[in-house]
Short mmCIF file of C-alpha atoms in Angstrom, two decimals:
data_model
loop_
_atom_site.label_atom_id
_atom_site.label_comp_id
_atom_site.label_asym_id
_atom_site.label_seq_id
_atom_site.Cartn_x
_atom_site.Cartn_y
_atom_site.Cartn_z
CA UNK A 696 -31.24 9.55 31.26
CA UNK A 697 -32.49 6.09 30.97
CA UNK A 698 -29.83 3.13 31.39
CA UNK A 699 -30.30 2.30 27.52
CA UNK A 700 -29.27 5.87 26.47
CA UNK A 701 -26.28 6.26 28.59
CA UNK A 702 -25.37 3.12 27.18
CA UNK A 703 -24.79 4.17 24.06
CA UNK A 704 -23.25 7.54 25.23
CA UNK A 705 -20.31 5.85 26.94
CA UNK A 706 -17.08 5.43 25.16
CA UNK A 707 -15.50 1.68 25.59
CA UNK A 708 -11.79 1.59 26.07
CA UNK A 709 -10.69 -1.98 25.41
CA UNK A 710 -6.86 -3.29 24.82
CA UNK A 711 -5.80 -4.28 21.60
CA UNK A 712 -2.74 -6.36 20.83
CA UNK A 713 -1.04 -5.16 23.63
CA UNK A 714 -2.13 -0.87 22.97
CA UNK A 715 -5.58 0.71 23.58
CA UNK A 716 -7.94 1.73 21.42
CA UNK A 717 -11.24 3.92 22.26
CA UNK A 718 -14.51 2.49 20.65
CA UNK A 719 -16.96 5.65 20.20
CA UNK A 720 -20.71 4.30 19.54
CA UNK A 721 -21.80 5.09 15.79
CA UNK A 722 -25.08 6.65 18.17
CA UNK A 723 -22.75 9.40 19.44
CA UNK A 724 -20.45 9.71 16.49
CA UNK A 725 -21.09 12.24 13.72
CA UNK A 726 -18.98 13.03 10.20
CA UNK A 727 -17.49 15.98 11.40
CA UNK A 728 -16.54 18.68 8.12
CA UNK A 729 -13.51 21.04 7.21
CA UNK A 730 -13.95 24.65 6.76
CA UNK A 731 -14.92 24.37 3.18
CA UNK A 732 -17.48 21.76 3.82
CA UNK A 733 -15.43 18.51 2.74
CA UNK A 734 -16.46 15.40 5.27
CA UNK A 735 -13.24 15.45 7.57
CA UNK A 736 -11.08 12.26 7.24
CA UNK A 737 -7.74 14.11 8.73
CA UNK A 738 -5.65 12.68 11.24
CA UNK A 739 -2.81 10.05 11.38
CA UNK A 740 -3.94 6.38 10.40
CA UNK A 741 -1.96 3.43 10.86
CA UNK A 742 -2.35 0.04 8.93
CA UNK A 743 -0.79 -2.66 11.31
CA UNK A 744 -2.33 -5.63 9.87
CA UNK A 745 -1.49 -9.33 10.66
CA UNK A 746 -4.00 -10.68 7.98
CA UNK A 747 -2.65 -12.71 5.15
CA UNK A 748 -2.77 -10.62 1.65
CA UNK A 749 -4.18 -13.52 -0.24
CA UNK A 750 -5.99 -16.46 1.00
CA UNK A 751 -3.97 -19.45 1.14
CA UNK A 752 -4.12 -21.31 -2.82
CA UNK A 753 -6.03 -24.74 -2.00
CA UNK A 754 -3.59 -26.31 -4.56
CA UNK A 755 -0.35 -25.32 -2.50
CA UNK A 756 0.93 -27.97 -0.56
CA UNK A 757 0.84 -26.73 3.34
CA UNK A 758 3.90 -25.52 4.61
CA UNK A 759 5.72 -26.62 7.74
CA UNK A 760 5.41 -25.05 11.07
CA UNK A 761 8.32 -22.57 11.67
CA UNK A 762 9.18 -22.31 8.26
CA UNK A 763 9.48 -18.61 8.04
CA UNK A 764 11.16 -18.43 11.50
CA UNK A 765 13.94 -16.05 11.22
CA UNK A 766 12.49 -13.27 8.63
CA UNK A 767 10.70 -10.22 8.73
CA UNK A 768 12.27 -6.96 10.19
CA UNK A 769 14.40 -6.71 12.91
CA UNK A 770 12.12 -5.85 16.17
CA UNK A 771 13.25 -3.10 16.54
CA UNK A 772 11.50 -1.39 13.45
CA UNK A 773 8.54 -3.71 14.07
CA UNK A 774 7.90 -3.74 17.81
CA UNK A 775 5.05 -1.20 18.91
CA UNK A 776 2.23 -0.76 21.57
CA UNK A 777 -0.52 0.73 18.23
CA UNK A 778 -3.38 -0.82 17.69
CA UNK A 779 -3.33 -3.73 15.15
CA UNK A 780 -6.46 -4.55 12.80
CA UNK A 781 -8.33 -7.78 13.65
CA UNK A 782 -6.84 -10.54 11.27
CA UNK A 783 -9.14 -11.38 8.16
CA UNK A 784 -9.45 -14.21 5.79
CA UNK A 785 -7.33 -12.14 3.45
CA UNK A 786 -6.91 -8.48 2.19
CA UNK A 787 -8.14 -9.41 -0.92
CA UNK A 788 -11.90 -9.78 -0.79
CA UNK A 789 -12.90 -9.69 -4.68
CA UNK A 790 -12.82 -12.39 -5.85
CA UNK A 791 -14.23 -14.31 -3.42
CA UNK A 792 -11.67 -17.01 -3.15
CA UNK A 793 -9.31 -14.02 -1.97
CA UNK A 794 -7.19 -14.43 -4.68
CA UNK A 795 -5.56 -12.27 -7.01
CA UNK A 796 -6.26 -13.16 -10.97
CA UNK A 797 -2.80 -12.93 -11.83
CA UNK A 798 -1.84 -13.65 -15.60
CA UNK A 799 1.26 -16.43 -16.20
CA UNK A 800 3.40 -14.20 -17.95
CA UNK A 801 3.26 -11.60 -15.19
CA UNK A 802 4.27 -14.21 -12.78
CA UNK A 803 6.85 -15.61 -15.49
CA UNK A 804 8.54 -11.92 -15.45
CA UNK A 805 8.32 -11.05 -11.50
CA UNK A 806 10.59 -14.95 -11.19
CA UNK A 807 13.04 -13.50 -14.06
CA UNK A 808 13.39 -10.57 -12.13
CA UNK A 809 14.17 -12.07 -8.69
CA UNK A 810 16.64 -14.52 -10.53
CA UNK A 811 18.20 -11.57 -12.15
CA UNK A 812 18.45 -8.91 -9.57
CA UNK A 813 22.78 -8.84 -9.53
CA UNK A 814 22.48 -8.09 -13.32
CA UNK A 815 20.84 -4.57 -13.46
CA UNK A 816 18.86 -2.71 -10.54
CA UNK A 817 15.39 -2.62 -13.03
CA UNK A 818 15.18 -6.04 -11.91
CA UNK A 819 14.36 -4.90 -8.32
CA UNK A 820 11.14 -3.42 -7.14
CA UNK A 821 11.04 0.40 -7.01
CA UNK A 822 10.80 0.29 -3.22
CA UNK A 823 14.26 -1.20 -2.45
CA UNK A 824 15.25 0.90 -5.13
CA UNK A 825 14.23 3.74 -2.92
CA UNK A 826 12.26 5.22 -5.70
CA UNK A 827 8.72 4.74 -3.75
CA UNK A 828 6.48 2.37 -2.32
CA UNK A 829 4.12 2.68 -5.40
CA UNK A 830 0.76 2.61 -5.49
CA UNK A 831 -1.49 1.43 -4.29
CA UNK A 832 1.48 -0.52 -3.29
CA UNK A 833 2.04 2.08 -0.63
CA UNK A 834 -1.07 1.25 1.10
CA UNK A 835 -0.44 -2.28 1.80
CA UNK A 836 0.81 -3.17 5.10
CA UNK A 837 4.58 -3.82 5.07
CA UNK A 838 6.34 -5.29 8.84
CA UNK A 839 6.83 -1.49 9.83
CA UNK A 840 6.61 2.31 9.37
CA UNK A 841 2.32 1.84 8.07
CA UNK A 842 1.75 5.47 8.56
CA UNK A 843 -0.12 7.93 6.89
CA UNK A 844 -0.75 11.71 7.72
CA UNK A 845 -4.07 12.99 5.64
CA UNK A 846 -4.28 16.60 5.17
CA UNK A 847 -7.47 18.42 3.44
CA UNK A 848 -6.86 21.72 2.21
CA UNK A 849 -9.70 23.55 -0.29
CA UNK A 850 -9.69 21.79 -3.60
CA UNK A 851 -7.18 18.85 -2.10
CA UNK A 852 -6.93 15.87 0.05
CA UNK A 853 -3.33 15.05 0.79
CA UNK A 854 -1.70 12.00 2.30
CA UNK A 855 1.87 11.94 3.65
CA UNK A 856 3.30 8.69 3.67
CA UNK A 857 5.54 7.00 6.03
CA UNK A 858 7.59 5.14 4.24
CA UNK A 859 10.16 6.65 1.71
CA UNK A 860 8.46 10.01 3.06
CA UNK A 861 6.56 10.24 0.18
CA UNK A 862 3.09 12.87 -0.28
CA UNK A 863 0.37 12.19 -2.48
CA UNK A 864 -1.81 15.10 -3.75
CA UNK A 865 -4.69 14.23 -4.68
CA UNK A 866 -7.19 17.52 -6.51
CA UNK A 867 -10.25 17.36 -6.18
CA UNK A 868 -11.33 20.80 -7.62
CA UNK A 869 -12.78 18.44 -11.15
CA UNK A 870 -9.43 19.65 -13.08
CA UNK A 871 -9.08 17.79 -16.48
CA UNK A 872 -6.19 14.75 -16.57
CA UNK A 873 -3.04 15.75 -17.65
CA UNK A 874 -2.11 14.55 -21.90
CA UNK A 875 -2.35 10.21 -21.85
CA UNK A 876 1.55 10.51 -22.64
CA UNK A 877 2.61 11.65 -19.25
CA UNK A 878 3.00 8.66 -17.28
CA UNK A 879 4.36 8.21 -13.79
CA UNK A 880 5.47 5.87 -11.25
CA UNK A 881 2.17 6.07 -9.13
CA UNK A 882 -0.40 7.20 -12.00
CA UNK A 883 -2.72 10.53 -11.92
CA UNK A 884 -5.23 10.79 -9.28
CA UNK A 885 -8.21 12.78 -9.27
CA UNK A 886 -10.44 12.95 -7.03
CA UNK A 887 -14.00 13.54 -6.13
CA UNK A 888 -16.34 13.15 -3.00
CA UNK A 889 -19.42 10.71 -2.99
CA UNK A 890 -21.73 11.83 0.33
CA UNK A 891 -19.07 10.66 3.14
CA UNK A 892 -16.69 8.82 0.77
CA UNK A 893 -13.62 9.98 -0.93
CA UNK A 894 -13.27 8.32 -4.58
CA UNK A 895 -10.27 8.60 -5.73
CA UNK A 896 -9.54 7.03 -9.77
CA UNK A 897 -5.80 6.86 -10.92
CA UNK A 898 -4.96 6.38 -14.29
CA UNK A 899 -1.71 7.04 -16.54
CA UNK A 900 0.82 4.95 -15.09
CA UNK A 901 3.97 3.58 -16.54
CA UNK A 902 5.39 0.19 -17.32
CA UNK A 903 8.22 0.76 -14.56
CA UNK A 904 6.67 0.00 -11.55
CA UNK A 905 5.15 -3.02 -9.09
CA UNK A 906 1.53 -3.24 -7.98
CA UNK A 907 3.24 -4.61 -4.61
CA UNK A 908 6.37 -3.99 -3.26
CA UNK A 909 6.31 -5.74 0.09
CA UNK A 910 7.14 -9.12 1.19
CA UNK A 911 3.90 -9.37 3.23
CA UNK A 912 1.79 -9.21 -0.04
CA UNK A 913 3.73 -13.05 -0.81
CA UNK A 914 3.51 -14.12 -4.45
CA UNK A 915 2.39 -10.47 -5.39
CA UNK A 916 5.45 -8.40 -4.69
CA UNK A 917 6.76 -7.40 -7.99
CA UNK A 918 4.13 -8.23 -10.15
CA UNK A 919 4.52 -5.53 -12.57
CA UNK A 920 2.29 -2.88 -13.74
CA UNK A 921 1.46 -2.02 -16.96
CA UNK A 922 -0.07 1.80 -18.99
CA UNK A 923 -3.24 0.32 -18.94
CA UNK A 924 -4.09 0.16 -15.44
CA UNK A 925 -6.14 2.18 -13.35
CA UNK A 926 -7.12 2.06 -10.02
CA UNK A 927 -10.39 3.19 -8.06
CA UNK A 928 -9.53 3.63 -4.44
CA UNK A 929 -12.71 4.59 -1.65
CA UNK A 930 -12.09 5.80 1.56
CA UNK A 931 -14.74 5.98 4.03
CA UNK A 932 -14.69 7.21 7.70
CA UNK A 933 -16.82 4.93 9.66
CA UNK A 934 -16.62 6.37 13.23
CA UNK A 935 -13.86 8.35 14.95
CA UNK A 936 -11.33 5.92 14.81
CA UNK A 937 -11.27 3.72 11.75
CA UNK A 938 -11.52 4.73 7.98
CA UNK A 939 -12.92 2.00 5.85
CA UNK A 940 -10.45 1.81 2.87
CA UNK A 941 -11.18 -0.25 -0.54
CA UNK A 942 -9.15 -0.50 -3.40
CA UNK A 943 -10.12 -2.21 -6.78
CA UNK A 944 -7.18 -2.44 -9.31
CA UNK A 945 -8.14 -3.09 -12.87
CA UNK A 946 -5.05 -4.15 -15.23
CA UNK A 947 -6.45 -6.17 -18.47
CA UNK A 948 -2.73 -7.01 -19.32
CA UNK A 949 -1.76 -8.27 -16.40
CA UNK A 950 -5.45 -9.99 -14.56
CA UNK A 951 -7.81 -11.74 -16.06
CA UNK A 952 -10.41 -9.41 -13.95
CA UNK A 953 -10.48 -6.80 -12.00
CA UNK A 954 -9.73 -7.42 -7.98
CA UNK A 955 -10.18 -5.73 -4.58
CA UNK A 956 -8.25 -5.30 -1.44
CA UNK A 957 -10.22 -4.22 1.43
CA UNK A 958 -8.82 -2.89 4.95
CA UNK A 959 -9.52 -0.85 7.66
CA UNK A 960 -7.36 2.31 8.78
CA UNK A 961 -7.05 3.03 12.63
CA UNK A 962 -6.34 6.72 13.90
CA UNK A 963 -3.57 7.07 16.06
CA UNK A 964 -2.53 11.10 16.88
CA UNK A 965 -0.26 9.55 19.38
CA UNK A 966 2.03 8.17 16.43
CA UNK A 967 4.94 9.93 15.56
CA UNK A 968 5.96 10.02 12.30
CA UNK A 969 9.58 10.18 11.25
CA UNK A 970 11.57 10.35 8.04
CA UNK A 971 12.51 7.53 6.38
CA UNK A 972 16.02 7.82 4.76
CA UNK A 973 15.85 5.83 2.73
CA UNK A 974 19.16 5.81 0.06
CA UNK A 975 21.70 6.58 2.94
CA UNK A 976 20.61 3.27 4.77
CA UNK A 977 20.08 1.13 1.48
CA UNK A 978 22.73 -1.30 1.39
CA UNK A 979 20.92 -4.52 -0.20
CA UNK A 980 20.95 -2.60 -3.67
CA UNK A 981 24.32 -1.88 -3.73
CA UNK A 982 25.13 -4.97 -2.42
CA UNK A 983 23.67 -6.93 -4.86
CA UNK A 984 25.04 -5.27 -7.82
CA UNK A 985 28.37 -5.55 -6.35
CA UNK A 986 28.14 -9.60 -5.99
CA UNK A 987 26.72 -9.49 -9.80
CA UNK A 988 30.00 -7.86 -10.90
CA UNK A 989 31.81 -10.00 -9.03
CA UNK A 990 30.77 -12.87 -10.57
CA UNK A 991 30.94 -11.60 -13.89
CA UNK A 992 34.55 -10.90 -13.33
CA UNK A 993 34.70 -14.04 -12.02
CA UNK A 994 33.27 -15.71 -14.91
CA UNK A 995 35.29 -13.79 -17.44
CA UNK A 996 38.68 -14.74 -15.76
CA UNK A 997 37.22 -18.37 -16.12
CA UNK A 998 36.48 -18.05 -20.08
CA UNK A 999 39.66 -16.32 -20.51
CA UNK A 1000 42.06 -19.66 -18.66
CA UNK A 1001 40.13 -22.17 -20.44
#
């Protein structure tokens, strides 16, 4: 074997942000399939990402150093030795100023809901709700617990989230959509494979939900959805490790065009996954409403004196 060749045979083990991560070359590496012949994209994936969601707005004025000192999960859920994704410009990647069309009014209504979370729990995102994650909301990095187990089973891919233990089953078996009235939290998906590439096109959402649910996503986080979106997610296995995962979100009440997030997937087997319980440890919910009743009793003891 010539020098050249066993070049490209060997496998590169390098450290990454403090874990290891094995780098097979694309020479060696071959789509592997499932017993009935979809292109295998199993495995446990992990989305520890450091990149900002949006690139920063040019009109913002620049914030001081340290000024988000102090926030973020405790390190204990965020402290591991996995492999983290090499930082970006920004998740979003379309448009090309990396940043999200958002409409005023949506922006108007995620600030009345923030301002107005003691008053009813609609006002908070579905996620501290413990309802789910949403999605794609689910797919964008949060500080901890970015797992997802994918499952293919004839006529379905299935993805087993991390966070509020949710599963996502996704048919691809070309079954029509469900009636336009039935609308759910995380829409209808259907998909359907293109060569190597899982498509997967959700439509029939409700009106109850965020498209982003995490702090890390910044001015996104409960931006609300509306029935007319519909997302087109892609995922793509580009080696052994790493799944190449796109998703454009189209909205025409909410963005004034349509808008992609782009980021890679890293497969971990080594990951545990555990359940996340998610109402018996869920105290900022309750704790909110509590101080909003407080002050309204408060405020109705003051009416009544006067």
């Amino acid at each position: 074997m010539t020098s050249r060749a066993a070049l490209r045979t060997l496998v590169g083990i390098a450290a990454v942000a403090g874990g290891v991560t094995v780098a097979i070359s694309a020479d060696t590496w071959k789509q592997g399939r499932t017993p009935d012949g979809q292109p295998d994209i199993q495995g446990i994936w992990l989305n520890f990402d450091s990149t900002p969601f949006e690139a920063p707005d040019p009109k913002a004025p620049a914030r001081a150093a340290g000024a988000a000192d102090g926030t973020g999960p405790a390190p204990e859920f965020a402290d591991h030795n996995h492999r983290v994704s090499q930082r970006r410009p920004s998740m979003v990647v379309d448009p090309p100023d990396g940043r999200v069309p958002v409409m005023k009014w949506a922006e108007d209504r995620r600030d009345y809901d923030l301002e107005h979370i003691p008053d009813a729990p609609e006002h908070e995102t579905p996620w501290v709700r413990c309802i789910t994650r949403g999605h794609p909301a689910g797919m964008f990095p949060a500080g901890y617990n970015n797992a997802y187990q994918i499952i293919q089973i004839p006529g379905y891919v299935v993805i087993a989230f991390e966070m509020i233990h949710e599963t996502r089953i996704i048919p691809i078996d070309g079954r029509p959509r469900l009636n336009e009235r039935i609308r759910q939290w995380n829409g209808e998906p259907r998909g359907r494979w293109d060569g190597n590439t899982l498509v997967v096109e959700s439509t029939n959402y409700n009106s109850k939900s965020s498209i982003a649910t995490s702090a890390a996503t910044g001015r996104i986080r409960g931006i609300p959805q509306t029935d007319a979106m519909h997302v087109v997610e892609r995922f793509t296995r580009v080696d052994e490790n790493t799944i190449d995962y796109s998703v454009t979100i189209t909205d025409p009440k909410v963005y004034t065009k349509p808008w992609t997030v782009r980021l890679p997937l890293n497969r971990d087997d080594s990951y545990q996954m555990f359940e996340y319980s998610c109402q018996e440890g869920n105290y900022a919910l309750p704790n909110a409403l509590s101080y909003g009743r407080k002050r309204d009793r408060e405020a109705a003891a003051a009416s009544s004196s006067r």
